[in-house]
CSV table of C-alpha atoms in Angstrom, one decimal:
chain,number,residue,atom,x,y,z
A,20,UNK,CA,-50.2,182.0,120.0
A,21,UNK,CA,-47.9,185.0,120.0
A,22,UNK,CA,-50.0,186.4,123.1
A,23,UNK,CA,-49.5,183.1,124.7
A,24,UNK,CA,-45.9,182.6,124.3
A,25,UNK,CA,-45.4,186.1,125.5
A,26,UNK,CA,-47.1,185.5,128.9
A,27,UNK,CA,-45.1,182.3,129.4
A,28,UNK,CA,-42.0,184.4,128.6
A,29,UNK,CA,-43.0,187.2,131.0
A,30,UNK,CA,-43.4,184.6,133.7
A,31,UNK,CA,-40.1,183.1,133.2
A,32,UNK,CA,-38.6,186.6,133.2
A,33,UNK,CA,-39.9,187.3,137.0
A,34,UNK,CA,-38.3,184.5,139.0
A,35,UNK,CA,-38.5,186.5,142.3
A,36,UNK,CA,-38.7,189.8,144.4
A,37,UNK,CA,-36.2,192.2,143.8
A,38,UNK,CA,-33.6,193.6,146.4
A,39,UNK,CA,-35.4,196.8,147.0
A,40,UNK,CA,-38.7,195.1,147.5
A,41,UNK,CA,-37.1,193.1,150.0
A,42,UNK,CA,-35.3,195.8,152.0
A,43,UNK,CA,-38.8,197.6,152.2
A,44,UNK,CA,-40.5,194.6,153.8
A,45,UNK,CA,-37.5,193.8,156.2
A,46,UNK,CA,-37.8,197.4,157.2
A,47,UNK,CA,-41.6,197.7,157.7
A,48,UNK,CA,-41.3,194.4,159.9
A,49,UNK,CA,-38.4,196.0,162.0
A,50,UNK,CA,-40.7,199.1,162.6
A,51,UNK,CA,-43.6,197.1,163.4
A,52,UNK,CA,-41.6,194.7,165.7
A,53,UNK,CA,-40.0,197.9,167.7
A,54,UNK,CA,-43.7,199.4,168.1
A,55,UNK,CA,-44.8,195.9,169.5
A,56,UNK,CA,-41.8,195.3,171.8
A,57,UNK,CA,-42.1,198.7,173.1
A,58,UNK,CA,-46.0,198.4,174.1
A,59,UNK,CA,-45.3,195.0,175.4
A,60,UNK,CA,-42.8,196.5,177.7
A,61,UNK,CA,-45.1,198.9,179.0
A,62,UNK,CA,-48.1,196.7,179.3
A,63,UNK,CA,-46.3,194.2,181.8
A,64,UNK,CA,-44.9,197.0,183.9
A,65,UNK,CA,-48.8,197.9,184.4
A,66,UNK,CA,-49.4,194.4,184.7
A,67,UNK,CA,-46.7,194.6,187.8
A,68,UNK,CA,-48.1,197.7,189.4
A,69,UNK,CA,-51.6,196.3,189.4
A,70,UNK,CA,-50.6,193.0,191.1
A,71,UNK,CA,-48.6,195.0,193.7
A,72,UNK,CA,-51.8,197.0,194.5
A,73,UNK,CA,-53.8,194.1,194.9
A,74,UNK,CA,-51.1,192.4,197.0
A,75,UNK,CA,-51.1,195.3,199.2
A,76,UNK,CA,-54.9,195.6,199.4
A,77,UNK,CA,-55.1,191.8,200.4
A,78,UNK,CA,-52.5,192.6,203.1
A,79,UNK,CA,-54.5,195.6,204.4
A,80,UNK,CA,-58.0,193.6,204.3
A,81,UNK,CA,-56.2,190.6,206.2
A,82,UNK,CA,-54.5,193.2,208.8
A,83,UNK,CA,-57.9,194.9,209.2
A,84,UNK,CA,-59.6,191.6,209.9
A,85,UNK,CA,-56.7,190.6,212.6
A,86,UNK,CA,-57.5,193.8,214.4
A,87,UNK,CA,-61.1,193.1,214.5
A,88,UNK,CA,-60.2,189.6,215.9
A,89,UNK,CA,-58.1,191.3,218.7
A,90,UNK,CA,-59.2,191.2,222.4
A,91,UNK,CA,-57.3,194.6,223.3
A,92,UNK,CA,-56.7,197.8,221.7
A,93,UNK,CA,-54.0,197.4,218.8
A,94,UNK,CA,-50.9,199.7,219.0
A,95,UNK,CA,-47.9,200.3,216.3
A,96,UNK,CA,-45.8,198.1,218.5
A,97,UNK,CA,-48.3,195.1,217.9
A,98,UNK,CA,-47.4,195.2,214.0
A,99,UNK,CA,-44.0,194.9,213.4
A,100,UNK,CA,-41.5,194.1,210.6
A,101,UNK,CA,-42.4,190.1,210.7
A,102,UNK,CA,-46.4,190.9,211.4
A,103,UNK,CA,-47.2,189.4,208.1
A,104,UNK,CA,-45.2,186.2,208.7
A,105,UNK,CA,-45.6,185.8,212.4
A,106,UNK,CA,-49.6,186.8,212.3
A,107,UNK,CA,-51.3,187.1,209.1
A,108,UNK,CA,-49.7,184.1,207.5
A,109,UNK,CA,-49.4,181.9,210.8
A,110,UNK,CA,-52.7,182.3,211.9
A,111,UNK,CA,-54.5,182.1,208.4
A,112,UNK,CA,-55.6,185.1,207.8
A,113,UNK,CA,-53.6,185.2,204.3
A,114,UNK,CA,-51.2,182.8,202.5
A,115,UNK,CA,-47.7,183.9,202.3
A,116,UNK,CA,-47.4,186.9,199.8
A,117,UNK,CA,-44.6,186.9,197.4
A,118,UNK,CA,-42.3,189.8,197.6
A,119,UNK,CA,-43.1,192.8,195.2
A,120,UNK,CA,-43.3,192.5,191.7
A,121,UNK,CA,-42.0,195.7,191.0
A,122,UNK,CA,-38.9,196.4,193.2
A,123,UNK,CA,-38.5,192.8,194.9
A,124,UNK,CA,-38.7,194.0,198.2
A,125,UNK,CA,-40.6,192.3,200.8
A,126,UNK,CA,-44.1,193.8,202.2
A,127,UNK,CA,-44.1,195.6,205.5
A,128,UNK,CA,-47.4,196.8,207.6
A,129,UNK,CA,-46.9,200.0,209.5
A,130,UNK,CA,-50.1,201.2,211.9
A,131,UNK,CA,-50.4,204.8,213.1
A,132,UNK,CA,-51.7,204.8,216.7
A,133,UNK,CA,-53.5,208.1,216.5
A,134,UNK,CA,-55.2,207.9,213.2
A,135,UNK,CA,-55.5,203.9,213.2
A,136,UNK,CA,-54.3,204.0,209.6
A,137,UNK,CA,-52.8,201.3,208.0
A,138,UNK,CA,-49.9,201.6,205.5
A,139,UNK,CA,-48.5,198.7,203.4
A,140,UNK,CA,-45.1,199.4,201.7
A,141,UNK,CA,-42.4,197.3,199.9
A,142,UNK,CA,-39.3,198.8,200.2
A,143,UNK,CA,-39.7,202.8,199.9
A,144,UNK,CA,-42.9,202.4,197.8
A,145,UNK,CA,-46.5,203.0,199.7
A,146,UNK,CA,-49.1,200.9,197.9
A,147,UNK,CA,-51.7,201.1,200.2
A,148,UNK,CA,-53.8,203.4,200.4
A,149,UNK,CA,-53.7,203.9,196.9
A,150,UNK,CA,-52.5,207.4,196.5
A,151,UNK,CA,-53.9,208.9,192.8
């Protein structure tokens, strides 16, 4: 009987957590949240870069298809600032691409007559060809 009443008294004396225990739990949760948020922010930046690389590769591929369909030699003057909208989208090579996810700029295709190299840019960032 004495042991049973002692156990019941012990249970009644402990109504909750101490302030120190609660502060420790809140601190641990805060640290975990800070780590999670910083990791998530880095992941979204990488995802935006990957999306822009993919968009640039799609634009370059569509441009190469457009070049191969031309009956004449393509020159850099044929690929102007509105080339993506006026040629690639209008003639069904691609759907209208969204602006760059990393900087919000519109896409531009440049063509070098001497090397026949395509460069796909958004603002000052060159996305194609991919540079390591």
